[in-house]
Amino acid sequence: MEEYLLNILKGSVLTLEVALGSLAVSIVLGLLGATAKLSPSKPLNWLAGIYSTVIRGIPDLVLMLLIFYGGQILLNKALESVGYTDYVEINPFVAGVLTIGFIYGAYMTETFRGAIMAIPKGQMEAGYAFGMSGARVFFRITVPQMIRLALPSFTNNWLVLIKATALVSILGLPDMTMLAKQAAAAGRGITPLASMLFFLFTGAIYLAFTTVSLVVLKQLDKKYSMGVRRGEF
């Protein structure tokens, strides 16, 4: 029993790696998507709008299977067309990180777009009036306020993203969800409560991750909300 619990604990490291990797991808895509939606370019608006609308409207599990298995088929078909005959398999870890990051990039797009739109334009115009460059205005005026305004929604997205990492188990990654399933299957012969114990242990680890995240993000919120009265999130 202790060996199974230790394996699940080891699997939580992989879960955390997938979550953090996916978060990095989603932040990059979210910033690009928000910039495109706020851009005066209609084609960019159109593409970003389709991305955020379609991805948020399809279940995560369906997208995970579609991108992982469908992506492998398309990749190998493309390689065959140029004469490469060996079958190429996408690394499950890379596929999981990119897929979850791609999915939650759509949510981050709306998060960042709403935060940027909430910043009074006069503040950025004042920066330009003082001779600040566009990059300096963005990093000195826009970003600090965007972080404060985006944090409540960003927190929700991150908490859901952590739980969505359980989906990578269907790709064959030995995360703690897959290891809990395997332990539960083996534990039925030990005691009837073994299955419940392994899943409760896994749930407790997820709860620990989300609790620590809330504490860290709450401190970050306090830092960027100095001098601003707002409710707790």
mmCIF file with all atom_site columns, C-alpha atoms in Angstrom:
data_model
loop_
_atom_site.group_PDB
_atom_site.id
_atom_site.type_symbol
_atom_site.label_atom_id
_atom_site.label_alt_id
_atom_site.label_comp_id
_atom_site.label_asym_id
_atom_site.label_entity_id
_atom_site.label_seq_id
_atom_site.pdbx_PDB_ins_code
_atom_site.Cartn_x
_atom_site.Cartn_y
_atom_site.Cartn_z
_atom_site.occupancy
_atom_site.B_iso_or_equiv
_atom_site.pdbx_formal_charge
_atom_site.auth_seq_id
_atom_site.auth_comp_id
_atom_site.auth_asym_id
_atom_site.auth_atom_id
_atom_site.pdbx_PDB_model_num
ATOM 1   C CA . MET A 1 1   ? 0.000   0.000  0.000   1.00 0.00 ? 1   MET A CA 1
ATOM 2   C CA . GLU A 1 2   ? 2.773   2.441  0.933   1.00 0.00 ? 2   GLU A CA 1
ATOM 3   C CA . GLU A 1 3   ? 4.529   1.725  -2.379  1.00 0.00 ? 3   GLU A CA 1
ATOM 4   C CA . TYR A 1 4   ? 1.439   2.683  -4.354  1.00 0.00 ? 4   TYR A CA 1
ATOM 5   C CA . LEU A 1 5   ? 1.027   5.899  -2.393  1.00 0.00 ? 5   LEU A CA 1
ATOM 6   C CA . LEU A 1 6   ? 4.681   6.767  -3.009  1.00 0.00 ? 6   LEU A CA 1
ATOM 7   C CA . ASN A 1 7   ? 4.247   6.157  -6.747  1.00 0.00 ? 7   ASN A CA 1
ATOM 8   C CA . ILE A 1 8   ? 1.248   8.485  -6.824  1.00 0.00 ? 8   ILE A CA 1
ATOM 9   C CA . LEU A 1 9   ? 3.288   11.102 -4.995  1.00 0.00 ? 9   LEU A CA 1
ATOM 10  C CA . LYS A 1 10  ? 6.051   10.738 -7.601  1.00 0.00 ? 10  LYS A CA 1
ATOM 11  C CA . GLY A 1 11  ? 3.445   11.056 -10.342 1.00 0.00 ? 11  GLY A CA 1
ATOM 12  C CA . SER A 1 12  ? 2.370   14.393 -8.850  1.00 0.00 ? 12  SER A CA 1
ATOM 13  C CA . VAL A 1 13  ? 5.729   15.833 -9.958  1.00 0.00 ? 13  VAL A CA 1
ATOM 14  C CA . LEU A 1 14  ? 4.861   15.029 -13.578 1.00 0.00 ? 14  LEU A CA 1
ATOM 15  C CA . THR A 1 15  ? 1.401   16.509 -13.067 1.00 0.00 ? 15  THR A CA 1
ATOM 16  C CA . LEU A 1 16  ? 2.944   19.731 -11.801 1.00 0.00 ? 16  LEU A CA 1
ATOM 17  C CA . GLU A 1 17  ? 5.402   19.830 -14.712 1.00 0.00 ? 17  GLU A CA 1
ATOM 18  C CA . VAL A 1 18  ? 2.550   19.443 -17.199 1.00 0.00 ? 18  VAL A CA 1
ATOM 19  C CA . ALA A 1 19  ? 0.547   22.155 -15.426 1.00 0.00 ? 19  ALA A CA 1
ATOM 20  C CA . LEU A 1 20  ? 3.390   24.686 -15.369 1.00 0.00 ? 20  LEU A CA 1
ATOM 21  C CA . GLY A 1 21  ? 4.389   23.943 -18.963 1.00 0.00 ? 21  GLY A CA 1
ATOM 22  C CA . SER A 1 22  ? 0.793   24.312 -20.108 1.00 0.00 ? 22  SER A CA 1
ATOM 23  C CA . LEU A 1 23  ? 0.446   27.553 -18.165 1.00 0.00 ? 23  LEU A CA 1
ATOM 24  C CA . ALA A 1 24  ? 3.481   29.033 -19.939 1.00 0.00 ? 24  ALA A CA 1
ATOM 25  C CA . VAL A 1 25  ? 2.045   28.072 -23.337 1.00 0.00 ? 25  VAL A CA 1
ATOM 26  C CA . SER A 1 26  ? -1.403  29.434 -22.455 1.00 0.00 ? 26  SER A CA 1
ATOM 27  C CA . ILE A 1 27  ? 0.012   32.779 -21.264 1.00 0.00 ? 27  ILE A CA 1
ATOM 28  C CA . VAL A 1 28  ? 1.950   33.241 -24.517 1.00 0.00 ? 28  VAL A CA 1
ATOM 29  C CA . LEU A 1 29  ? -1.062  32.308 -26.644 1.00 0.00 ? 29  LEU A CA 1
ATOM 30  C CA . GLY A 1 30  ? -3.337  34.427 -24.453 1.00 0.00 ? 30  GLY A CA 1
ATOM 31  C CA . LEU A 1 31  ? -1.191  37.526 -24.899 1.00 0.00 ? 31  LEU A CA 1
ATOM 32  C CA . LEU A 1 32  ? -0.944  36.936 -28.647 1.00 0.00 ? 32  LEU A CA 1
ATOM 33  C CA . GLY A 1 33  ? -4.682  36.311 -28.888 1.00 0.00 ? 33  GLY A CA 1
ATOM 34  C CA . ALA A 1 34  ? -5.568  39.397 -26.842 1.00 0.00 ? 34  ALA A CA 1
ATOM 35  C CA . THR A 1 35  ? -3.219  41.546 -28.934 1.00 0.00 ? 35  THR A CA 1
ATOM 36  C CA . ALA A 1 36  ? -4.810  40.182 -32.114 1.00 0.00 ? 36  ALA A CA 1
ATOM 37  C CA . LYS A 1 37  ? -8.353  40.833 -30.854 1.00 0.00 ? 37  LYS A CA 1
ATOM 38  C CA . LEU A 1 38  ? -7.446  44.413 -29.947 1.00 0.00 ? 38  LEU A CA 1
ATOM 39  C CA . SER A 1 39  ? -5.527  44.961 -33.171 1.00 0.00 ? 39  SER A CA 1
ATOM 40  C CA . PRO A 1 40  ? -7.000  47.272 -35.852 1.00 0.00 ? 40  PRO A CA 1
ATOM 41  C CA . SER A 1 41  ? -6.335  44.446 -38.350 1.00 0.00 ? 41  SER A CA 1
ATOM 42  C CA . LYS A 1 42  ? -9.609  42.712 -39.238 1.00 0.00 ? 42  LYS A CA 1
ATOM 43  C CA . PRO A 1 43  ? -7.972  39.411 -40.308 1.00 0.00 ? 43  PRO A CA 1
ATOM 44  C CA . LEU A 1 44  ? -6.217  39.190 -36.930 1.00 0.00 ? 44  LEU A CA 1
ATOM 45  C CA . ASN A 1 45  ? -9.485  40.008 -35.130 1.00 0.00 ? 45  ASN A CA 1
ATOM 46  C CA . TRP A 1 46  ? -11.221 37.305 -37.136 1.00 0.00 ? 46  TRP A CA 1
ATOM 47  C CA . LEU A 1 47  ? -8.592  34.627 -36.471 1.00 0.00 ? 47  LEU A CA 1
ATOM 48  C CA . ALA A 1 48  ? -8.381  35.404 -32.738 1.00 0.00 ? 48  ALA A CA 1
ATOM 49  C CA . GLY A 1 49  ? -12.175 35.432 -32.482 1.00 0.00 ? 49  GLY A CA 1
ATOM 50  C CA . ILE A 1 50  ? -12.461 32.015 -34.121 1.00 0.00 ? 50  ILE A CA 1
ATOM 51  C CA . TYR A 1 51  ? -9.721  30.638 -31.880 1.00 0.00 ? 51  TYR A CA 1
ATOM 52  C CA . SER A 1 52  ? -11.261 31.804 -28.611 1.00 0.00 ? 52  SER A CA 1
ATOM 53  C CA . THR A 1 53  ? -14.823 30.890 -29.635 1.00 0.00 ? 53  THR A CA 1
ATOM 54  C CA . VAL A 1 54  ? -14.209 27.444 -31.121 1.00 0.00 ? 54  VAL A CA 1
ATOM 55  C CA . ILE A 1 55  ? -11.724 26.199 -28.527 1.00 0.00 ? 55  ILE A CA 1
ATOM 56  C CA . ARG A 1 56  ? -13.882 27.296 -25.586 1.00 0.00 ? 56  ARG A CA 1
ATOM 57  C CA . GLY A 1 57  ? -16.875 25.556 -27.148 1.00 0.00 ? 57  GLY A CA 1
ATOM 58  C CA . ILE A 1 58  ? -15.351 22.069 -27.505 1.00 0.00 ? 58  ILE A CA 1
ATOM 59  C CA . PRO A 1 59  ? -14.792 19.738 -24.509 1.00 0.00 ? 59  PRO A CA 1
ATOM 60  C CA . ASP A 1 60  ? -11.183 19.445 -23.367 1.00 0.00 ? 60  ASP A CA 1
ATOM 61  C CA . LEU A 1 61  ? -11.206 15.645 -23.697 1.00 0.00 ? 61  LEU A CA 1
ATOM 62  C CA . VAL A 1 62  ? -12.355 15.794 -27.327 1.00 0.00 ? 62  VAL A CA 1
ATOM 63  C CA . LEU A 1 63  ? -9.651  18.347 -28.172 1.00 0.00 ? 63  LEU A CA 1
ATOM 64  C CA . MET A 1 64  ? -7.013  16.274 -26.387 1.00 0.00 ? 64  MET A CA 1
ATOM 65  C CA . LEU A 1 65  ? -7.852  13.177 -28.431 1.00 0.00 ? 65  LEU A CA 1
ATOM 66  C CA . LEU A 1 66  ? -8.297  15.139 -31.642 1.00 0.00 ? 66  LEU A CA 1
ATOM 67  C CA . ILE A 1 67  ? -4.973  16.961 -31.416 1.00 0.00 ? 67  ILE A CA 1
ATOM 68  C CA . PHE A 1 68  ? -2.945  14.007 -30.163 1.00 0.00 ? 68  PHE A CA 1
ATOM 69  C CA . TYR A 1 69  ? -4.232  11.280 -32.472 1.00 0.00 ? 69  TYR A CA 1
ATOM 70  C CA . GLY A 1 70  ? -5.390  13.485 -35.329 1.00 0.00 ? 70  GLY A CA 1
ATOM 71  C CA . GLY A 1 71  ? -2.179  15.491 -35.161 1.00 0.00 ? 71  GLY A CA 1
ATOM 72  C CA . GLN A 1 72  ? -0.071  12.352 -35.462 1.00 0.00 ? 72  GLN A CA 1
ATOM 73  C CA . ILE A 1 73  ? -2.048  11.207 -38.502 1.00 0.00 ? 73  ILE A CA 1
ATOM 74  C CA . LEU A 1 74  ? -1.723  14.574 -40.243 1.00 0.00 ? 74  LEU A CA 1
ATOM 75  C CA . LEU A 1 75  ? 1.985   14.821 -39.412 1.00 0.00 ? 75  LEU A CA 1
ATOM 76  C CA . ASN A 1 76  ? 2.756   11.376 -40.812 1.00 0.00 ? 76  ASN A CA 1
ATOM 77  C CA . LYS A 1 77  ? 0.639   11.982 -43.911 1.00 0.00 ? 77  LYS A CA 1
ATOM 78  C CA . ALA A 1 78  ? 2.551   15.209 -44.512 1.00 0.00 ? 78  ALA A CA 1
ATOM 79  C CA . LEU A 1 79  ? 5.892   13.421 -44.068 1.00 0.00 ? 79  LEU A CA 1
ATOM 80  C CA . GLU A 1 80  ? 4.823   10.630 -46.417 1.00 0.00 ? 80  GLU A CA 1
ATOM 81  C CA . SER A 1 81  ? 4.011   13.207 -49.082 1.00 0.00 ? 81  SER A CA 1
ATOM 82  C CA . VAL A 1 82  ? 7.646   14.354 -49.046 1.00 0.00 ? 82  VAL A CA 1
ATOM 83  C CA . GLY A 1 83  ? 9.040   10.817 -49.119 1.00 0.00 ? 83  GLY A CA 1
ATOM 84  C CA . TYR A 1 84  ? 9.622   10.142 -45.398 1.00 0.00 ? 84  TYR A CA 1
ATOM 85  C CA . THR A 1 85  ? 8.221   6.658  -44.680 1.00 0.00 ? 85  THR A CA 1
ATOM 86  C CA . ASP A 1 86  ? 9.095   6.078  -40.992 1.00 0.00 ? 86  ASP A CA 1
ATOM 87  C CA . TYR A 1 87  ? 6.185   6.522  -38.590 1.00 0.00 ? 87  TYR A CA 1
ATOM 88  C CA . VAL A 1 88  ? 6.638   9.479  -36.226 1.00 0.00 ? 88  VAL A CA 1
ATOM 89  C CA . GLU A 1 89  ? 5.038   9.450  -32.785 1.00 0.00 ? 89  GLU A CA 1
ATOM 90  C CA . ILE A 1 90  ? 4.407   12.683 -30.907 1.00 0.00 ? 90  ILE A CA 1
ATOM 91  C CA . ASN A 1 91  ? 5.878   12.685 -27.405 1.00 0.00 ? 91  ASN A CA 1
ATOM 92  C CA . PRO A 1 92  ? 2.921   12.356 -24.988 1.00 0.00 ? 92  PRO A CA 1
ATOM 93  C CA . PHE A 1 93  ? 4.383   14.925 -22.568 1.00 0.00 ? 93  PHE A CA 1
ATOM 94  C CA . VAL A 1 94  ? 4.881   17.500 -25.331 1.00 0.00 ? 94  VAL A CA 1
ATOM 95  C CA . ALA A 1 95  ? 1.441   16.707 -26.748 1.00 0.00 ? 95  ALA A CA 1
ATOM 96  C CA . GLY A 1 96  ? -0.200  17.093 -23.336 1.00 0.00 ? 96  GLY A CA 1
ATOM 97  C CA . VAL A 1 97  ? 1.517   20.389 -22.555 1.00 0.00 ? 97  VAL A CA 1
ATOM 98  C CA . LEU A 1 98  ? 0.826   21.897 -25.973 1.00 0.00 ? 98  LEU A CA 1
ATOM 99  C CA . THR A 1 99  ? -2.777  20.696 -26.060 1.00 0.00 ? 99  THR A CA 1
ATOM 100 C CA . ILE A 1 100 ? -3.719  21.957 -22.603 1.00 0.00 ? 100 ILE A CA 1
ATOM 101 C CA . GLY A 1 101 ? -1.794  25.173 -23.228 1.00 0.00 ? 101 GLY A CA 1
ATOM 102 C CA . PHE A 1 102 ? -3.597  25.612 -26.559 1.00 0.00 ? 102 PHE A CA 1
ATOM 103 C CA . ILE A 1 103 ? -6.986  25.065 -24.922 1.00 0.00 ? 103 ILE A CA 1
ATOM 104 C CA . TYR A 1 104 ? -6.444  27.440 -22.014 1.00 0.00 ? 104 TYR A CA 1
ATOM 105 C CA . GLY A 1 105 ? -4.756  29.994 -24.245 1.00 0.00 ? 105 GLY A CA 1
ATOM 106 C CA . ALA A 1 106 ? -8.273  30.701 -25.530 1.00 0.00 ? 106 ALA A CA 1
ATOM 107 C CA . TYR A 1 107 ? -9.471  31.457 -22.000 1.00 0.00 ? 107 TYR A CA 1
ATOM 108 C CA . MET A 1 108 ? -6.386  33.557 -21.293 1.00 0.00 ? 108 MET A CA 1
ATOM 109 C CA . THR A 1 109 ? -7.067  35.510 -24.488 1.00 0.00 ? 109 THR A CA 1
ATOM 110 C CA . GLU A 1 110 ? -10.366 36.759 -23.109 1.00 0.00 ? 110 GLU A CA 1
ATOM 111 C CA . THR A 1 111 ? -8.848  37.311 -19.662 1.00 0.00 ? 111 THR A CA 1
ATOM 112 C CA . PHE A 1 112 ? -6.049  39.525 -20.967 1.00 0.00 ? 112 PHE A CA 1
ATOM 113 C CA . ARG A 1 113 ? -8.259  41.279 -23.507 1.00 0.00 ? 113 ARG A CA 1
ATOM 114 C CA . GLY A 1 114 ? -10.770 42.277 -20.842 1.00 0.00 ? 114 GLY A CA 1
ATOM 115 C CA . ALA A 1 115 ? -7.999  43.446 -18.497 1.00 0.00 ? 115 ALA A CA 1
ATOM 116 C CA . ILE A 1 116 ? -6.365  45.616 -21.155 1.00 0.00 ? 116 ILE A CA 1
ATOM 117 C CA . MET A 1 117 ? -9.700  47.125 -22.192 1.00 0.00 ? 117 MET A CA 1
ATOM 118 C CA . ALA A 1 118 ? -10.404 48.063 -18.559 1.00 0.00 ? 118 ALA A CA 1
ATOM 119 C CA . ILE A 1 119 ? -7.325  50.305 -18.423 1.00 0.00 ? 119 ILE A CA 1
ATOM 120 C CA . PRO A 1 120 ? -8.226  53.949 -19.208 1.00 0.00 ? 120 PRO A CA 1
ATOM 121 C CA . LYS A 1 121 ? -6.752  54.921 -22.580 1.00 0.00 ? 121 LYS A CA 1
ATOM 122 C CA . GLY A 1 122 ? -5.785  58.299 -21.158 1.00 0.00 ? 122 GLY A CA 1
ATOM 123 C CA . GLN A 1 123 ? -3.040  56.685 -19.096 1.00 0.00 ? 123 GLN A CA 1
ATOM 124 C CA . MET A 1 124 ? -1.344  55.229 -22.144 1.00 0.00 ? 124 MET A CA 1
ATOM 125 C CA . GLU A 1 125 ? -1.836  58.476 -24.061 1.00 0.00 ? 125 GLU A CA 1
ATOM 126 C CA . ALA A 1 126 ? -0.182  60.338 -21.182 1.00 0.00 ? 126 ALA A CA 1
ATOM 127 C CA . GLY A 1 127 ? 2.801   57.990 -21.440 1.00 0.00 ? 127 GLY A CA 1
ATOM 128 C CA . TYR A 1 128 ? 3.174   58.759 -25.127 1.00 0.00 ? 128 TYR A CA 1
ATOM 129 C CA . ALA A 1 129 ? 2.820   62.460 -24.379 1.00 0.00 ? 129 ALA A CA 1
ATOM 130 C CA . PHE A 1 130 ? 5.799   62.216 -21.997 1.00 0.00 ? 130 PHE A CA 1
ATOM 131 C CA . GLY A 1 131 ? 7.877   60.738 -24.804 1.00 0.00 ? 131 GLY A CA 1
ATOM 132 C CA . MET A 1 132 ? 7.736   57.097 -23.703 1.00 0.00 ? 132 MET A CA 1
ATOM 133 C CA . SER A 1 133 ? 8.120   54.476 -26.412 1.00 0.00 ? 133 SER A CA 1
ATOM 134 C CA . GLY A 1 134 ? 5.366   51.975 -27.158 1.00 0.00 ? 134 GLY A CA 1
ATOM 135 C CA . ALA A 1 135 ? 7.272   49.163 -25.436 1.00 0.00 ? 135 ALA A CA 1
ATOM 136 C CA . ARG A 1 136 ? 7.924   51.322 -22.364 1.00 0.00 ? 136 ARG A CA 1
ATOM 137 C CA . VAL A 1 137 ? 4.270   52.311 -22.127 1.00 0.00 ? 137 VAL A CA 1
ATOM 138 C CA . PHE A 1 138 ? 3.268   48.656 -22.401 1.00 0.00 ? 138 PHE A CA 1
ATOM 139 C CA . PHE A 1 139 ? 5.631   47.363 -19.709 1.00 0.00 ? 139 PHE A CA 1
ATOM 140 C CA . ARG A 1 140 ? 5.497   50.342 -17.335 1.00 0.00 ? 140 ARG A CA 1
ATOM 141 C CA . ILE A 1 141 ? 1.816   51.317 -17.591 1.00 0.00 ? 141 ILE A CA 1
ATOM 142 C CA . THR A 1 142 ? -0.226  48.581 -19.253 1.00 0.00 ? 142 THR A CA 1
ATOM 143 C CA . VAL A 1 143 ? 1.284   45.378 -17.820 1.00 0.00 ? 143 VAL A CA 1
ATOM 144 C CA . PRO A 1 144 ? 1.179   46.271 -14.074 1.00 0.00 ? 144 PRO A CA 1
ATOM 145 C CA . GLN A 1 145 ? -2.477  47.278 -14.315 1.00 0.00 ? 145 GLN A CA 1
ATOM 146 C CA . MET A 1 146 ? -3.332  44.385 -16.616 1.00 0.00 ? 146 MET A CA 1
ATOM 147 C CA . ILE A 1 147 ? -1.930  41.931 -14.053 1.00 0.00 ? 147 ILE A CA 1
ATOM 148 C CA . ARG A 1 148 ? -4.070  43.407 -11.280 1.00 0.00 ? 148 ARG A CA 1
ATOM 149 C CA . LEU A 1 149 ? -7.227  43.375 -13.389 1.00 0.00 ? 149 LEU A CA 1
ATOM 150 C CA . ALA A 1 150 ? -6.587  39.937 -14.893 1.00 0.00 ? 150 ALA A CA 1
ATOM 151 C CA . LEU A 1 151 ? -5.654  38.110 -11.677 1.00 0.00 ? 151 LEU A CA 1
ATOM 152 C CA . PRO A 1 152 ? -9.172  37.045 -10.557 1.00 0.00 ? 152 PRO A CA 1
ATOM 153 C CA . SER A 1 153 ? -9.966  35.447 -13.916 1.00 0.00 ? 153 SER A CA 1
ATOM 154 C CA . PHE A 1 154 ? -6.374  34.207 -14.304 1.00 0.00 ? 154 PHE A CA 1
ATOM 155 C CA . THR A 1 155 ? -6.678  32.456 -10.923 1.00 0.00 ? 155 THR A CA 1
ATOM 156 C CA . ASN A 1 156 ? -9.825  30.629 -12.008 1.00 0.00 ? 156 ASN A CA 1
ATOM 157 C CA . ASN A 1 157 ? -8.212  29.576 -15.291 1.00 0.00 ? 157 ASN A CA 1
ATOM 158 C CA . TRP A 1 158 ? -5.122  28.280 -13.497 1.00 0.00 ? 158 TRP A CA 1
ATOM 159 C CA . LEU A 1 159 ? -7.119  26.262 -10.970 1.00 0.00 ? 159 LEU A CA 1
ATOM 160 C CA . VAL A 1 160 ? -9.149  24.637 -13.743 1.00 0.00 ? 160 VAL A CA 1
ATOM 161 C CA . LEU A 1 161 ? -5.984  24.029 -15.775 1.00 0.00 ? 161 LEU A CA 1
ATOM 162 C CA . ILE A 1 162 ? -4.372  22.153 -12.870 1.00 0.00 ? 162 ILE A CA 1
ATOM 163 C CA . LYS A 1 163 ? -7.352  19.814 -12.674 1.00 0.00 ? 163 LYS A CA 1
ATOM 164 C CA . ALA A 1 164 ? -7.408  19.415 -16.471 1.00 0.00 ? 164 ALA A CA 1
ATOM 165 C CA . THR A 1 165 ? -3.940  17.852 -16.334 1.00 0.00 ? 165 THR A CA 1
ATOM 166 C CA . ALA A 1 166 ? -5.666  14.625 -15.309 1.00 0.00 ? 166 ALA A CA 1
ATOM 167 C CA . LEU A 1 167 ? -6.598  14.279 -18.991 1.00 0.00 ? 167 LEU A CA 1
ATOM 168 C CA . VAL A 1 168 ? -2.991  13.512 -19.960 1.00 0.00 ? 168 VAL A CA 1
ATOM 169 C CA . SER A 1 169 ? -3.465  10.056 -18.458 1.00 0.00 ? 169 SER A CA 1
ATOM 170 C CA . ILE A 1 170 ? -5.388  9.081  -21.604 1.00 0.00 ? 170 ILE A CA 1
ATOM 171 C CA . LEU A 1 171 ? -2.217  9.779  -23.609 1.00 0.00 ? 171 LEU A CA 1
ATOM 172 C CA . GLY A 1 172 ? -0.293  7.229  -21.567 1.00 0.00 ? 172 GLY A CA 1
ATOM 173 C CA . LEU A 1 173 ? 1.569   9.673  -19.342 1.00 0.00 ? 173 LEU A CA 1
ATOM 174 C CA . PRO A 1 174 ? 2.159   8.238  -15.844 1.00 0.00 ? 174 PRO A CA 1
ATOM 175 C CA . ASP A 1 175 ? 0.731   11.212 -13.980 1.00 0.00 ? 175 ASP A CA 1
ATOM 176 C CA . MET A 1 176 ? -0.786  10.731 -10.562 1.00 0.00 ? 176 MET A CA 1
ATOM 177 C CA . THR A 1 177 ? -4.284  10.126 -11.981 1.00 0.00 ? 177 THR A CA 1
ATOM 178 C CA . MET A 1 178 ? -3.103  7.188  -14.089 1.00 0.00 ? 178 MET A CA 1
ATOM 179 C CA . LEU A 1 179 ? -1.041  5.833  -11.196 1.00 0.00 ? 179 LEU A CA 1
ATOM 180 C CA . ALA A 1 180 ? -4.046  6.157  -8.887  1.00 0.00 ? 180 ALA A CA 1
ATOM 181 C CA . LYS A 1 181 ? -6.150  4.141  -11.344 1.00 0.00 ? 181 LYS A CA 1
ATOM 182 C CA . GLN A 1 182 ? -3.500  1.448  -11.523 1.00 0.00 ? 182 GLN A CA 1
ATOM 183 C CA . ALA A 1 183 ? -3.132  1.410  -7.736  1.00 0.00 ? 183 ALA A CA 1
ATOM 184 C CA . ALA A 1 184 ? -6.897  1.213  -7.293  1.00 0.00 ? 184 ALA A CA 1
ATOM 185 C CA . ALA A 1 185 ? -7.118  -1.740 -9.691  1.00 0.00 ? 185 ALA A CA 1
ATOM 186 C CA . ALA A 1 186 ? -4.349  -3.564 -7.820  1.00 0.00 ? 186 ALA A CA 1
ATOM 187 C CA . GLY A 1 187 ? -5.658  -2.535 -4.401  1.00 0.00 ? 187 GLY A CA 1
ATOM 188 C CA . ARG A 1 188 ? -9.066  -4.192 -4.803  1.00 0.00 ? 188 ARG A CA 1
ATOM 189 C CA . GLY A 1 189 ? -7.442  -7.450 -3.792  1.00 0.00 ? 189 GLY A CA 1
ATOM 190 C CA . ILE A 1 190 ? -5.943  -5.886 -0.653  1.00 0.00 ? 190 ILE A CA 1
ATOM 191 C CA . THR A 1 191 ? -8.990  -4.228 0.875   1.00 0.00 ? 191 THR A CA 1
ATOM 192 C CA . PRO A 1 192 ? -12.342 -2.940 -0.468  1.00 0.00 ? 192 PRO A CA 1
ATOM 193 C CA . LEU A 1 193 ? -11.461 0.586  0.719   1.00 0.00 ? 193 LEU A CA 1
ATOM 194 C CA . ALA A 1 194 ? -8.107  0.647  -1.101  1.00 0.00 ? 194 ALA A CA 1
ATOM 195 C CA . SER A 1 195 ? -9.534  2.150  -4.295  1.00 0.00 ? 195 SER A CA 1
ATOM 196 C CA . MET A 1 196 ? -11.165 4.964  -2.352  1.00 0.00 ? 196 MET A CA 1
ATOM 197 C CA . LEU A 1 197 ? -7.970  5.587  -0.399  1.00 0.00 ? 197 LEU A CA 1
ATOM 198 C CA . PHE A 1 198 ? -5.831  6.011  -3.533  1.00 0.00 ? 198 PHE A CA 1
ATOM 199 C CA . PHE A 1 199 ? -8.279  8.408  -5.178  1.00 0.00 ? 199 PHE A CA 1
ATOM 200 C CA . LEU A 1 200 ? -8.715  10.367 -1.948  1.00 0.00 ? 200 LEU A CA 1
ATOM 201 C CA . PHE A 1 201 ? -4.939  10.676 -1.719  1.00 0.00 ? 201 PHE A CA 1
ATOM 202 C CA . THR A 1 202 ? -4.795  11.927 -5.316  1.00 0.00 ? 202 THR A CA 1
ATOM 203 C CA . GLY A 1 203 ? -7.583  14.404 -4.630  1.00 0.00 ? 203 GLY A CA 1
ATOM 204 C CA . ALA A 1 204 ? -5.734  15.672 -1.563  1.00 0.00 ? 204 ALA A CA 1
ATOM 205 C CA . ILE A 1 205 ? -2.621  16.351 -3.655  1.00 0.00 ? 205 ILE A CA 1
ATOM 206 C CA . TYR A 1 206 ? -4.666  18.314 -6.199  1.00 0.00 ? 206 TYR A CA 1
ATOM 207 C CA . LEU A 1 207 ? -6.213  20.238 -3.310  1.00 0.00 ? 207 LEU A CA 1
ATOM 208 C CA . ALA A 1 208 ? -2.743  20.996 -1.950  1.00 0.00 ? 208 ALA A CA 1
ATOM 209 C CA . PHE A 1 209 ? -1.651  22.330 -5.351  1.00 0.00 ? 209 PHE A CA 1
ATOM 210 C CA . THR A 1 210 ? -4.689  24.583 -5.660  1.00 0.00 ? 210 THR A CA 1
ATOM 211 C CA . THR A 1 211 ? -4.434  25.801 -2.060  1.00 0.00 ? 211 THR A CA 1
ATOM 212 C CA . VAL A 1 212 ? -0.786  26.808 -2.453  1.00 0.00 ? 212 VAL A CA 1
ATOM 213 C CA . SER A 1 213 ? -1.686  28.479 -5.750  1.00 0.00 ? 213 SER A CA 1
ATOM 214 C CA . LEU A 1 214 ? -4.423  30.526 -4.092  1.00 0.00 ? 214 LEU A CA 1
ATOM 215 C CA . VAL A 1 215 ? -2.051  31.684 -1.357  1.00 0.00 ? 215 VAL A CA 1
ATOM 216 C CA . VAL A 1 216 ? 0.636   32.726 -3.866  1.00 0.00 ? 216 VAL A CA 1
ATOM 217 C CA . LEU A 1 217 ? -1.811  34.456 -6.212  1.00 0.00 ? 217 LEU A CA 1
ATOM 218 C CA . LYS A 1 218 ? -3.495  36.229 -3.327  1.00 0.00 ? 218 LYS A CA 1
ATOM 219 C CA . GLN A 1 219 ? -0.150  37.693 -2.282  1.00 0.00 ? 219 GLN A CA 1
ATOM 220 C CA . LEU A 1 220 ? 0.497   38.703 -5.873  1.00 0.00 ? 220 LEU A CA 1
ATOM 221 C CA . ASP A 1 221 ? -2.897  40.369 -5.960  1.00 0.00 ? 221 ASP A CA 1
ATOM 222 C CA . LYS A 1 222 ? -2.067  42.358 -2.811  1.00 0.00 ? 222 LYS A CA 1
ATOM 223 C CA . LYS A 1 223 ? 1.205   43.500 -4.364  1.00 0.00 ? 223 LYS A CA 1
ATOM 224 C CA . TYR A 1 224 ? -0.412  44.804 -7.535  1.00 0.00 ? 224 TYR A CA 1
ATOM 225 C CA . SER A 1 225 ? -3.440  46.221 -5.701  1.00 0.00 ? 225 SER A CA 1
ATOM 226 C CA . MET A 1 226 ? -1.540  48.561 -3.389  1.00 0.00 ? 226 MET A CA 1
ATOM 227 C CA . GLY A 1 227 ? -3.484  51.789 -3.128  1.00 0.00 ? 227 GLY A CA 1
ATOM 228 C CA . VAL A 1 228 ? -6.540  50.259 -4.807  1.00 0.00 ? 228 VAL A CA 1
ATOM 229 C CA . ARG A 1 229 ? -9.583  49.134 -2.839  1.00 0.00 ? 229 ARG A CA 1
ATOM 230 C CA . ARG A 1 230 ? -11.114 45.981 -4.216  1.00 0.00 ? 230 ARG A CA 1
ATOM 231 C CA . GLY A 1 231 ? -12.745 42.799 -2.976  1.00 0.00 ? 231 GLY A CA 1
ATOM 232 C CA . GLU A 1 232 ? -10.969 39.592 -2.107  1.00 0.00 ? 232 GLU A CA 1
ATOM 233 C CA . PHE A 1 233 ? -10.910 36.949 -4.801  1.00 0.00 ? 233 PHE A CA 1
#
